[in-house]
Each structure stands twice: as C-alpha cells, then as structure tokens.
mmCIF file of C-alpha atoms in Angstrom:
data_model
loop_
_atom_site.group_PDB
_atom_site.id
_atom_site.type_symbol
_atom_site.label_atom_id
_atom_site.label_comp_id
_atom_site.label_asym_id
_atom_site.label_seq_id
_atom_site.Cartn_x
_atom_site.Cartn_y
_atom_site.Cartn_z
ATOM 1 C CA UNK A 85 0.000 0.000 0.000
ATOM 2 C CA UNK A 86 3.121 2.289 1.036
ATOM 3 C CA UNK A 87 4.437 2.029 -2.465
ATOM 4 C CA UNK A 88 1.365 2.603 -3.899
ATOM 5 C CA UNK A 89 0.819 5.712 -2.403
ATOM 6 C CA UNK A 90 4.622 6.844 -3.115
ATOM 7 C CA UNK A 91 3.787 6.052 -6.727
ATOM 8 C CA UNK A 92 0.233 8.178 -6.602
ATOM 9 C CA UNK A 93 2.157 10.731 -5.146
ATOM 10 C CA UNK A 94 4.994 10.972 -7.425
ATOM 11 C CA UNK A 95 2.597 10.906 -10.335
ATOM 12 C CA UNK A 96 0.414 14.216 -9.061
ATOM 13 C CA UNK A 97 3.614 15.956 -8.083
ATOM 14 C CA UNK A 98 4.959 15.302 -11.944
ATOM 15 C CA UNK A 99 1.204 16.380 -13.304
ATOM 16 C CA UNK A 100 1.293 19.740 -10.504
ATOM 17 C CA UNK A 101 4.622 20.287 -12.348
ATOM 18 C CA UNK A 102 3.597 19.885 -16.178
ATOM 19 C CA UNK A 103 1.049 21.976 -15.772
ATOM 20 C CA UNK A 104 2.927 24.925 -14.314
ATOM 21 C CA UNK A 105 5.067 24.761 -17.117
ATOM 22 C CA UNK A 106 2.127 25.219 -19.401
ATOM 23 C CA UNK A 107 2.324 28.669 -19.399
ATOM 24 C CA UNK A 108 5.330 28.701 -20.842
ATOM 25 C CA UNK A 109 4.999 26.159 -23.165
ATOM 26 C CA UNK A 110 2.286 28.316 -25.054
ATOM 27 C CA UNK A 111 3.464 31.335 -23.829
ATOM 28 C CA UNK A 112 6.973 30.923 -25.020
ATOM 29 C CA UNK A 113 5.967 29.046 -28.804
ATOM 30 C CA UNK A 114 3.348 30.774 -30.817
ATOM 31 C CA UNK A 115 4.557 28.236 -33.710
ATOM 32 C CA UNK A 116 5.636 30.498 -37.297
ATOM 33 C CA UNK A 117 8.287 31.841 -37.869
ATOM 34 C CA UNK A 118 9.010 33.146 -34.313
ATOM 35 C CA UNK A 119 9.315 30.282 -32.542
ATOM 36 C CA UNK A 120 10.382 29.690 -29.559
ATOM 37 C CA UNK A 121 10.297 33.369 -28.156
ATOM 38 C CA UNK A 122 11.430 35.108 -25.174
ATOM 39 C CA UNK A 123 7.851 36.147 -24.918
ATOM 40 C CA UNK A 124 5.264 36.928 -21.649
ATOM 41 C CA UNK A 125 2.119 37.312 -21.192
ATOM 42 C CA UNK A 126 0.976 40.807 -19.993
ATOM 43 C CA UNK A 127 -1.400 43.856 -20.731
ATOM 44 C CA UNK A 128 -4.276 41.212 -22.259
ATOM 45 C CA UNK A 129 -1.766 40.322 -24.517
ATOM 46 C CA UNK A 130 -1.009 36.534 -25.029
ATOM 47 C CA UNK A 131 2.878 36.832 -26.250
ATOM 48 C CA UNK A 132 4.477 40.263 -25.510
ATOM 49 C CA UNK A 133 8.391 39.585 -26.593
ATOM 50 C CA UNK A 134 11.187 41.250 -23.934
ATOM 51 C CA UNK A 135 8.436 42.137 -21.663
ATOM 52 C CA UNK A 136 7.774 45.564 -23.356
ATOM 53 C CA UNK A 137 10.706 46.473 -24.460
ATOM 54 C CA UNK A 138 11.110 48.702 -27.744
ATOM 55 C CA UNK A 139 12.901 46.489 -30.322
ATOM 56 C CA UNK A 140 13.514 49.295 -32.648
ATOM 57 C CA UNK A 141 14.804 51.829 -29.784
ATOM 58 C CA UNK A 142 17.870 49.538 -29.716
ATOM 59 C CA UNK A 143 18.724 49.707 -33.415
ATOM 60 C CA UNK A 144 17.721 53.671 -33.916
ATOM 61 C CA UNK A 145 18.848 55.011 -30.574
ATOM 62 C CA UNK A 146 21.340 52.665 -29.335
ATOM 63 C CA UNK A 147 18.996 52.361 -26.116
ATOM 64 C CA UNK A 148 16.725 50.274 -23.898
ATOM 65 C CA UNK A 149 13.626 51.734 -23.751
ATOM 66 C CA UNK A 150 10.475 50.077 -22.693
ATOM 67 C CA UNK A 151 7.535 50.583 -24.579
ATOM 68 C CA UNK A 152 4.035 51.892 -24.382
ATOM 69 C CA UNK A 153 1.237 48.882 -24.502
ATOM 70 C CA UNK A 154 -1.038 51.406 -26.076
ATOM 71 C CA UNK A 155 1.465 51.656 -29.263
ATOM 72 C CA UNK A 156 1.696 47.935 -30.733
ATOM 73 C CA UNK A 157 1.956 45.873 -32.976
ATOM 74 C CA UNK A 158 1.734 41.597 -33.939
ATOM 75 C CA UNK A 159 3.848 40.084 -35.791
ATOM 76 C CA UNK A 160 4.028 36.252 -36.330
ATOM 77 C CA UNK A 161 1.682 35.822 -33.343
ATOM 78 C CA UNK A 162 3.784 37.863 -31.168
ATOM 79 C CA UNK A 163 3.454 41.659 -29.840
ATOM 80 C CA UNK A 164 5.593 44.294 -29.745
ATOM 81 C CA UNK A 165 5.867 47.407 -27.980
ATOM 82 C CA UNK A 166 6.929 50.527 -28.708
ATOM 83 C CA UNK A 167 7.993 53.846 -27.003
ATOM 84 C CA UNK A 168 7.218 55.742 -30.451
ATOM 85 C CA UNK A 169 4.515 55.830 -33.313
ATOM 86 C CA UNK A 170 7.820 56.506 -35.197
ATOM 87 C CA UNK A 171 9.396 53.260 -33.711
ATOM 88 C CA UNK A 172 5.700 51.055 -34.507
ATOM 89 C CA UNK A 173 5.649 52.828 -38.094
ATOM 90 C CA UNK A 174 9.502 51.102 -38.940
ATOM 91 C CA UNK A 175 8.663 48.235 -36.962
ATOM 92 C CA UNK A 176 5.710 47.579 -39.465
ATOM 93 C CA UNK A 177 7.268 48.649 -42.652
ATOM 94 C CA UNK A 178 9.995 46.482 -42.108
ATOM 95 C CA UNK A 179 9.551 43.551 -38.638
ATOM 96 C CA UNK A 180 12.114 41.406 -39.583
ATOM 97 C CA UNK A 181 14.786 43.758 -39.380
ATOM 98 C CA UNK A 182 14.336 44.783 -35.672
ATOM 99 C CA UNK A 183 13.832 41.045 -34.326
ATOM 100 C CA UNK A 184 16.334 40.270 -32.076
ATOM 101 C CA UNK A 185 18.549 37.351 -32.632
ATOM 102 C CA UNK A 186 17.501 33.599 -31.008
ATOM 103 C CA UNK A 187 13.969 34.562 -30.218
ATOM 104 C CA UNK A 188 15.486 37.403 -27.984
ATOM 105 C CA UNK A 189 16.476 34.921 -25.513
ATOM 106 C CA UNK A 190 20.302 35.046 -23.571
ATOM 107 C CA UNK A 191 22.317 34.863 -26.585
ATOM 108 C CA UNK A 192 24.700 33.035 -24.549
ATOM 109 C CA UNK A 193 22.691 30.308 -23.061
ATOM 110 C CA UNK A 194 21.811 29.752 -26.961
ATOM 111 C CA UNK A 195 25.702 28.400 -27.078
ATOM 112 C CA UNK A 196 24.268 25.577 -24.902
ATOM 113 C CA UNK A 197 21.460 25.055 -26.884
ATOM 114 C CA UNK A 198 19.558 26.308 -23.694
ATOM 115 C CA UNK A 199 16.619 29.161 -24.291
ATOM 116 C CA UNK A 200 16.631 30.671 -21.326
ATOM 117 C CA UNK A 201 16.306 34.072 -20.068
ATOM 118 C CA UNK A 202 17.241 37.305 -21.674
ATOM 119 C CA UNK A 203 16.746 40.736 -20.047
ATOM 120 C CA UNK A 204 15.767 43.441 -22.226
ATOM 121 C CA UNK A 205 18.062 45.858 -20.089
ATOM 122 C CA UNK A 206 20.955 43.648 -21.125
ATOM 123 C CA UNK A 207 22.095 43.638 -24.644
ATOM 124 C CA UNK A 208 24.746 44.034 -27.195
ATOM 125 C CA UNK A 209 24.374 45.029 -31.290
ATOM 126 C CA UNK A 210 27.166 43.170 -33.083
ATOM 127 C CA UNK A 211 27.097 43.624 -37.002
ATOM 128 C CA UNK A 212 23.693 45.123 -37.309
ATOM 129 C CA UNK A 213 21.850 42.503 -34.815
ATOM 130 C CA UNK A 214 20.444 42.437 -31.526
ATOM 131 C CA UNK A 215 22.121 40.224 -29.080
ATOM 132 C CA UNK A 216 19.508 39.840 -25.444
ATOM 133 C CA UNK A 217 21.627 38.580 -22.693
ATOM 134 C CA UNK A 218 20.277 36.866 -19.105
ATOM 135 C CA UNK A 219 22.905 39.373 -17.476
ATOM 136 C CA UNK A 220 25.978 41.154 -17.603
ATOM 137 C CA UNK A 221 27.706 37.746 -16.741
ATOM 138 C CA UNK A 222 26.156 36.082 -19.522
ATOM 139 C CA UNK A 223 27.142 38.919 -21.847
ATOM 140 C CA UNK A 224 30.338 39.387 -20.357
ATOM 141 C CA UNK A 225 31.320 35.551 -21.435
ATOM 142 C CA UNK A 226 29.396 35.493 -25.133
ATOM 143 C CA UNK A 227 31.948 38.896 -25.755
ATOM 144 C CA UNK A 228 35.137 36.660 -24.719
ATOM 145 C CA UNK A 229 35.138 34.838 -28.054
ATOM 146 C CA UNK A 230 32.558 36.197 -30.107
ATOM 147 C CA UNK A 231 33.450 34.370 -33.523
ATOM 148 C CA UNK A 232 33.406 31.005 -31.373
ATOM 149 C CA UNK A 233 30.021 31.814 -29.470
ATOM 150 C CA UNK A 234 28.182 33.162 -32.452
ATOM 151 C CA UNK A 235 29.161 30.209 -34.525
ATOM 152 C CA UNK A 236 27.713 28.290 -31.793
ATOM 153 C CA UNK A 237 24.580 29.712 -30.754
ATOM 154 C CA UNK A 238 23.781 29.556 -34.577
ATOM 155 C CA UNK A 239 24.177 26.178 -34.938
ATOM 156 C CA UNK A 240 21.893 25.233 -31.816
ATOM 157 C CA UNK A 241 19.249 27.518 -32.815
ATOM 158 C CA UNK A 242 19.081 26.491 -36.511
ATOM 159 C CA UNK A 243 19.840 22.626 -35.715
ATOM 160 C CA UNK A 244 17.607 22.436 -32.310
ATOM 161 C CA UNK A 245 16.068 25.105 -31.097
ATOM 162 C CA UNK A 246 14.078 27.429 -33.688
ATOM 163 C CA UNK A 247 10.724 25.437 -34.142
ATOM 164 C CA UNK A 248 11.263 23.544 -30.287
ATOM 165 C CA UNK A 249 9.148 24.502 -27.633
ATOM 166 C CA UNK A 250 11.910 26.627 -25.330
ATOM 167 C CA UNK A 251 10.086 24.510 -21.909
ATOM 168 C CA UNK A 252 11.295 21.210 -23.307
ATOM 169 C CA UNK A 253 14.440 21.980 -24.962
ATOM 170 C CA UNK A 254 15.349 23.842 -21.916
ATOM 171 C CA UNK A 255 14.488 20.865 -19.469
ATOM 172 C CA UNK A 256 16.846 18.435 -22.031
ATOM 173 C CA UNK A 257 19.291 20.553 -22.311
ATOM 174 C CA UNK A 258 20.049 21.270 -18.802
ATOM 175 C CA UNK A 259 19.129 18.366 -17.009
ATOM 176 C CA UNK A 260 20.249 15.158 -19.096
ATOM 177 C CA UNK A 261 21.732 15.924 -22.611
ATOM 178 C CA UNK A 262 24.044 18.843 -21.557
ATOM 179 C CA UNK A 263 26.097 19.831 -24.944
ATOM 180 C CA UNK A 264 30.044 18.896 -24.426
ATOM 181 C CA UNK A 265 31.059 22.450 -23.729
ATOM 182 C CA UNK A 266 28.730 22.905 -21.172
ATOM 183 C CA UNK A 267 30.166 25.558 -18.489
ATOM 184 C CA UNK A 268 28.193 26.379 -15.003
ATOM 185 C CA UNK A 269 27.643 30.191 -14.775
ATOM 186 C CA UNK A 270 30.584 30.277 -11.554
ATOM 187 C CA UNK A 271 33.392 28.385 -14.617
ATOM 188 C CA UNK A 272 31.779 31.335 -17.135
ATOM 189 C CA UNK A 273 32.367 34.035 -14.199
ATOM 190 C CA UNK A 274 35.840 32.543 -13.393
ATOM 191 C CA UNK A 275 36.656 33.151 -16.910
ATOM 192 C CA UNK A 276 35.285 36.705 -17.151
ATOM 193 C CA UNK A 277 37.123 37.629 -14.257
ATOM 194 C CA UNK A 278 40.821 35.747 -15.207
ATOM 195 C CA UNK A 279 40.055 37.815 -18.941
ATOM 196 C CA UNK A 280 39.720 41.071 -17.088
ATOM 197 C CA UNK A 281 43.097 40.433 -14.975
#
C-alpha cells in the first residue's frame, strides 16, 4: 500500500509540475516563424516579446527603452511594444529587421542550446543585430570569443532550437543531454574575471 501511495504521489507531483510549465509552453511558442520566443504574457496580450521592451529603440537610438502597450503591434503571433509611433511605423514597414537574434532569448545560453532568459536591459548590437543577454555575466562571457560563441549559438538555434518549444528543450538541455562544452555560470564568471586580470 506504502508504495502505492509513493507512486500516486509521485505521479500528481509530476502532473502539478507539467502543468505549471504550461504557461510557458504556449506562452513561449506561438509556432511560425518566431518560434520559440522570449515572450510573456501581460497587458491582455497573449505573447508580448522582452516584456515591453522597444525592439527598434535599440537599433535607432542605441537604447533600452520600454515601450508603451497602447502603441503595438503583432507580428508572427507575437506583440511588440513601442515607445514611439515613429518606432511602430519602422517596426511595421519592415519587422524582420528589428527582431532580435535567437527569439530574444540570452544569446549566450543559446551556445548551450539552452533558451533561457534574456533581459531586455541587457544587450549588445554586433554587425547590425540584436544580441539579449540573461545578465551582464552572460554577456560578459558570449563577448570573450565572439566568432566562437556566435558560430555556436547559430548552430543550436538552426539545428535544435528554432521550431522547439523553449520549456522542453530547456528541461533536455540542462538536465540530461548537456552539450560537451557545457560551463556552469561560476566556470563562465571565473573566466570573465581571469580575462579582465
């Protein structure tokens, strides 16, 4: 009866679990083109990518801004914000331009095939793209060897990632199938802090 029980038990726990991650699971993959995507839900709005932040601010202004809910647009099942009509009126001539790179997720947990993360406030234009980073650590360590980590984060995104759904390929990726390379975030901030010696 004991093991019974145990067994019942583990099997809610694992159901109490999937279904949190539901959210996300929708949340993050709208399916198209932009998919998965660093995307909440917020202001009514099923998908809203970088939590509000102005995706064209970065490439006209060289800034973070966060935009206005009242001044959007969708795109591929996704909306944006913007701080501007001027920002929405680009944005709509021309959306692919302005996406940011791997959904807008941490550029460098792409590297590791993880889609994780990505603050708005945290970012980096290299070549005429947006780069989102989880933090300044995670940028810090995609700048050490940019050639190297964009070479990398391509691959995964174009062999694994673009078309997953980011709850699953996260939960592989970081729990049984890490990629060879694999480095915790205290071996990535060892290494940012030996480069700055």
């Amino acid at each position: 009866m004991r093991i019974q029980s145990t067994l019942f038990g583990t099997i809610l726990l694992t159901l109490a679990l999937g279904l949190a991650g539901c959210a996300p699971l929708v949340t993050q993959s709208p399916g198209g083109k932009l998919s998965p995507v660093n995307a909440v839900a917020m202001d009514g709005n099923d998908r809203v990518i970088l939590k509000g932040a102005d995706v064209v601010a970065y490439f006209t202004q060289s800034a973070y801004k966060q935009g206005n809910p009242a001044i959007k647009s969708t795109y591929e099942n996704v909306t944006f914000y913007f701080s501007s009509a001027e920002n929405k009126a680009l944005f709509d001539k021309e959306p692919t331009r302005y996406l940011p790179e791997f959904g807008g997720y941490c550029a460098n947990g792409i590297v590791y095939a993880i889609p994780w993360g990505g603050d708005a406030d945290t970012w980096r234009m290299l070549d005429g793209k947006l780069y989102i980073f989880g933090g300044a650590g995670s940028r810090d360590a995609f700048l050490l060897d940019v050639p190297r980590n964009r070479q990398l984060a391509d691959k995964y995104w174009n062999e694994e990632v673009k078309g997953s759904n980011a709850f699953t390929q996260r939960t592989l990726r970081t729990t049984v199938n890490r990629v060879a390379h694999y480095k915790s975030g205290a071996e990535l901030a060892a290494e940012v802090a030996a480069a700055k010696k």
